[in-house]
Amino acid sequence: MRIFSGIQPTGAKHFGNYSGGFRQYVATQEQGEAFFCVVDLHSITVDYKPQELHEATLDLAAMLFAVGLDPRRSTVFVQSHVSAHAEAAWLLGAVTGFGELRRMTQFKDKSDAQEFVSAGLFTYPILMAGDILLYQTDLVPIGDDQRQHLELARDIGARFNARFGETLKLPRGIYPEAGARIMDLQEPDRKMSTSTGSEMGKVLMVDSPELIKKKLMSAVTDIGREVRRAGDKPGISNLIEIMSVASGEPPDAIEARYDGSGYGRFKADVADAVVEVLTPIRARYLDLRSDPGELHRLLAEGAEKARAASHPTLTSMYERMGFTR
Ligand code: TYM
């Protein structure tokens, strides 16, 4: 069983990334041969600063190990270190429709927020499809916001196979049961996101316990005082999901436990649960981040394994497409 997922070194990672990304990576690494990629090539599709990209790449690598990825078990690497990714993206562009890319809601959302809309922002899902397809991936652990991109990756893979012969395995997405879409704490009708929303709207992986408590205690709640999920209670519904992610308890059980107790105690308990999960991760992160030499070494090892694993697929793609080799 092959597992693949990618995460962008853009800005500080937050609790939504923990829920849909990090914690699922750690759980799935037990199920087979797992590859986790810091997708730095994706990060240049919006405005960015080269020095920040450099630091953010190391920050994210440290975070991947801090959450519990084991370098002996999982291959953790940086996308730009394995040139097959950029090559696969170009080749797959031949079987990706302009209209398909135009339908991507993330492109619509992100391009609205940019003054300069790069061509890379538009073709981004092809690069992502290549990431996944190069590894003959079975499972892709992701959050709900990447669902449309994963469906497109499957369509692109299927079209390649139909046109050039059976070459690429079509992967399946894995989404968390609770917390597949963590919402902004201040504007619970939009997802918690690196690029949008206020500072108080997102709990960051590296926030101090005091700041985590402050953010969760001032999260927007709804009219009424019942702790239960409902369409007209987006704030409380989100906090229940966050509690479920942090404590491992199903949302139903959380609702039952806080029946009749009001919002105040519930919010304080959510804050404690999140602090409990993030505190040891933060400590390991700071430790790992203080040794860039070791991080570079681990990433070089990961890149070597990723090169070896992706090479056969890239070679078959070139051959099936009729290139001379
Ligand atoms: P990225 O870097 O934006 O996010 C990393 C992971 O975090 C999940 N996520 C969330 N989950 C729940 N609630 C939220 N509010 C939330 N926000 C983010 C994302 O779903 C993701 O799983 N295009 C991808 C990176 C990528 C990739 C890939 C993923 C590139 N190649 C190949 C999988 C396979 C992205 O920008 O994720």
PDB file of C-alpha atoms and ligand atoms in Angstrom, residues 4-10 13-22 24-25 37 39 42 60 79 106 110 124 127-129 131-132 140-146 149-150 176 179-183 191-194, ligand 1:
ATOM      1  CA  PHE A   4       1.197  10.078  -0.473  1.00  0.00           C
ATOM      2  CA  SER A   5       0.345  13.573   0.705  1.00  0.00           C
ATOM      3  CA  GLY A   6       1.743  17.047   0.275  1.00  0.00           C
ATOM      4  CA  ILE A   7       1.675  20.239   2.302  1.00  0.00           C
ATOM      5  CA  GLN A   8       2.712  23.767   1.319  1.00  0.00           C
ATOM      6  CA  PRO A   9       5.482  25.688   3.063  1.00  0.00           C
ATOM      7  CA  THR A  10       3.430  28.875   2.923  1.00  0.00           C
ATOM      8  CA  LYS A  13       0.553  26.026   9.754  1.00  0.00           C
ATOM      9  CA  HIS A  14      -2.660  25.943  11.796  1.00  0.00           C
ATOM     10  CA  PHE A  15      -5.077  23.591  13.537  1.00  0.00           C
ATOM     11  CA  GLY A  16      -6.939  22.928  10.258  1.00  0.00           C
ATOM     12  CA  ASN A  17      -3.685  21.594   8.811  1.00  0.00           C
ATOM     13  CA  TYR A  18      -3.289  19.492  11.932  1.00  0.00           C
ATOM     14  CA  SER A  19      -6.749  18.029  11.523  1.00  0.00           C
ATOM     15  CA  GLY A  20      -6.844  17.322   7.777  1.00  0.00           C
ATOM     16  CA  GLY A  21      -3.074  16.928   7.344  1.00  0.00           C
ATOM     17  CA  PHE A  22      -0.536  16.194  10.095  1.00  0.00           C
ATOM     18  CA  GLN A  24      -3.773  11.852   9.321  1.00  0.00           C
ATOM     19  CA  TYR A  25      -0.194  11.519   8.030  1.00  0.00           C
ATOM     20  CA  CYS A  37       6.194  16.003   0.567  1.00  0.00           C
ATOM     21  CA  VAL A  39       5.488  21.101  -1.829  1.00  0.00           C
ATOM     22  CA  HIS A  42       3.351  24.914  -5.225  1.00  0.00           C
ATOM     23  CA  LEU A  60       7.582  22.673   7.817  1.00  0.00           C
ATOM     24  CA  GLN A  79       9.291  18.519  -3.885  1.00  0.00           C
ATOM     25  CA  GLN A 106      -9.656  27.040  -5.077  1.00  0.00           C
ATOM     26  CA  LYS A 110      -7.229  32.418  -4.592  1.00  0.00           C
ATOM     27  CA  TYR A 124      -1.255  24.122  -9.890  1.00  0.00           C
ATOM     28  CA  LEU A 127       1.530  19.612 -10.444  1.00  0.00           C
ATOM     29  CA  MET A 128      -0.468  18.117  -7.583  1.00  0.00           C
ATOM     30  CA  ALA A 129      -1.781  15.316  -9.822  1.00  0.00           C
ATOM     31  CA  ASP A 131       2.908  14.422  -7.164  1.00  0.00           C
ATOM     32  CA  ILE A 132       0.360  11.740  -6.426  1.00  0.00           C
ATOM     33  CA  VAL A 140      -4.097  10.313  -0.143  1.00  0.00           C
ATOM     34  CA  PRO A 141      -4.832  11.677   3.360  1.00  0.00           C
ATOM     35  CA  ILE A 142      -6.187  15.232   2.948  1.00  0.00           C
ATOM     36  CA  GLY A 143      -8.770  17.701   4.234  1.00  0.00           C
ATOM     37  CA  ASP A 144     -12.035  18.410   2.484  1.00  0.00           C
ATOM     38  CA  ASP A 145     -10.688  21.521   0.677  1.00  0.00           C
ATOM     39  CA  GLN A 146      -8.440  19.277  -1.476  1.00  0.00           C
ATOM     40  CA  HIS A 149      -8.068  18.563  -6.701  1.00  0.00           C
ATOM     41  CA  LEU A 150      -7.911  14.859  -5.874  1.00  0.00           C
ATOM     42  CA  PRO A 176     -11.093  12.654   8.675  1.00  0.00           C
ATOM     43  CA  GLY A 179     -12.529  17.936  11.401  1.00  0.00           C
ATOM     44  CA  ALA A 180     -12.290  17.472   7.621  1.00  0.00           C
ATOM     45  CA  ARG A 181     -12.971  21.209   7.384  1.00  0.00           C
ATOM     46  CA  ILE A 182     -12.038  23.247  10.437  1.00  0.00           C
ATOM     47  CA  MET A 183     -13.553  26.716  10.243  1.00  0.00           C
ATOM     48  CA  LYS A 191     -12.473  27.631   6.530  1.00  0.00           C
ATOM     49  CA  MET A 192      -9.458  28.199   8.748  1.00  0.00           C
ATOM     50  CA  SER A 193      -6.827  29.193   6.203  1.00  0.00           C
ATOM     51  CA  THR A 194      -3.241  30.419   6.041  1.00  0.00           C
TER      52      THR A 194
HETATM   53  P1  TYM B   1      -2.240  22.841   2.151  1.00  0.00           P
HETATM   54  O1  TYM B   1      -0.774  23.028   2.341  1.00  0.00           O
HETATM   55  O2  TYM B   1      -3.092  24.037   1.946  1.00  0.00           O
HETATM   56  O3  TYM B   1      -2.838  22.042   3.373  1.00  0.00           O
HETATM   57  C1  TYM B   1      -2.243  20.860   3.927  1.00  0.00           C
HETATM   58  C2  TYM B   1      -3.316  19.922   4.414  1.00  0.00           C
HETATM   59  O4  TYM B   1      -4.144  20.559   5.382  1.00  0.00           O
HETATM   60  C3  TYM B   1      -5.509  20.406   5.027  1.00  0.00           C
HETATM   61  N1  TYM B   1      -6.272  21.584   5.489  1.00  0.00           N
HETATM   62  C4  TYM B   1      -7.376  21.501   6.277  1.00  0.00           C
HETATM   63  N2  TYM B   1      -8.027  20.457   6.816  1.00  0.00           N
HETATM   64  C5  TYM B   1      -9.104  20.717   7.590  1.00  0.00           C
HETATM   65  N3  TYM B   1      -9.562  21.979   7.837  1.00  0.00           N
HETATM   66  C6  TYM B   1      -8.946  23.067   7.311  1.00  0.00           C
HETATM   67  N4  TYM B   1      -9.391  24.297   7.551  1.00  0.00           N
HETATM   68  C7  TYM B   1      -7.787  22.847   6.477  1.00  0.00           C
HETATM   69  N5  TYM B   1      -6.945  23.673   5.812  1.00  0.00           N
HETATM   70  C8  TYM B   1      -6.022  22.885   5.210  1.00  0.00           C
HETATM   71  C9  TYM B   1      -5.496  20.297   3.507  1.00  0.00           C
HETATM   72  O5  TYM B   1      -6.653  19.671   3.019  1.00  0.00           O
HETATM   73  C10 TYM B   1      -4.252  19.480   3.266  1.00  0.00           C
HETATM   74  O6  TYM B   1      -4.521  18.094   3.368  1.00  0.00           O
HETATM   75  N6  TYM B   1      -2.606  21.434  -2.672  1.00  0.00           N
HETATM   76  C11 TYM B   1      -2.279  20.981  -1.331  1.00  0.00           C
HETATM   77  C12 TYM B   1      -0.874  20.443  -1.231  1.00  0.00           C
HETATM   78  C13 TYM B   1      -0.543  19.311  -2.133  1.00  0.00           C
HETATM   79  C14 TYM B   1      -0.963  17.967  -2.019  1.00  0.00           C
HETATM   80  C15 TYM B   1      -0.303  17.268  -3.091  1.00  0.00           C
HETATM   81  C16 TYM B   1      -1.820  17.282  -1.165  1.00  0.00           C
HETATM   82  C17 TYM B   1       0.308  19.390  -3.202  1.00  0.00           C
HETATM   83  N7  TYM B   1       0.455  18.167  -3.767  1.00  0.00           N
HETATM   84  C18 TYM B   1      -0.509  15.895  -3.272  1.00  0.00           C
HETATM   85  C19 TYM B   1      -2.009  15.919  -1.347  1.00  0.00           C
HETATM   86  C20 TYM B   1      -1.357  15.239  -2.406  1.00  0.00           C
HETATM   87  C21 TYM B   1      -2.369  22.154  -0.371  1.00  0.00           C
HETATM   88  O7  TYM B   1      -2.254  23.278  -0.754  1.00  0.00           O
HETATM   89  O8  TYM B   1      -2.486  21.796   0.954  1.00  0.00           O
END
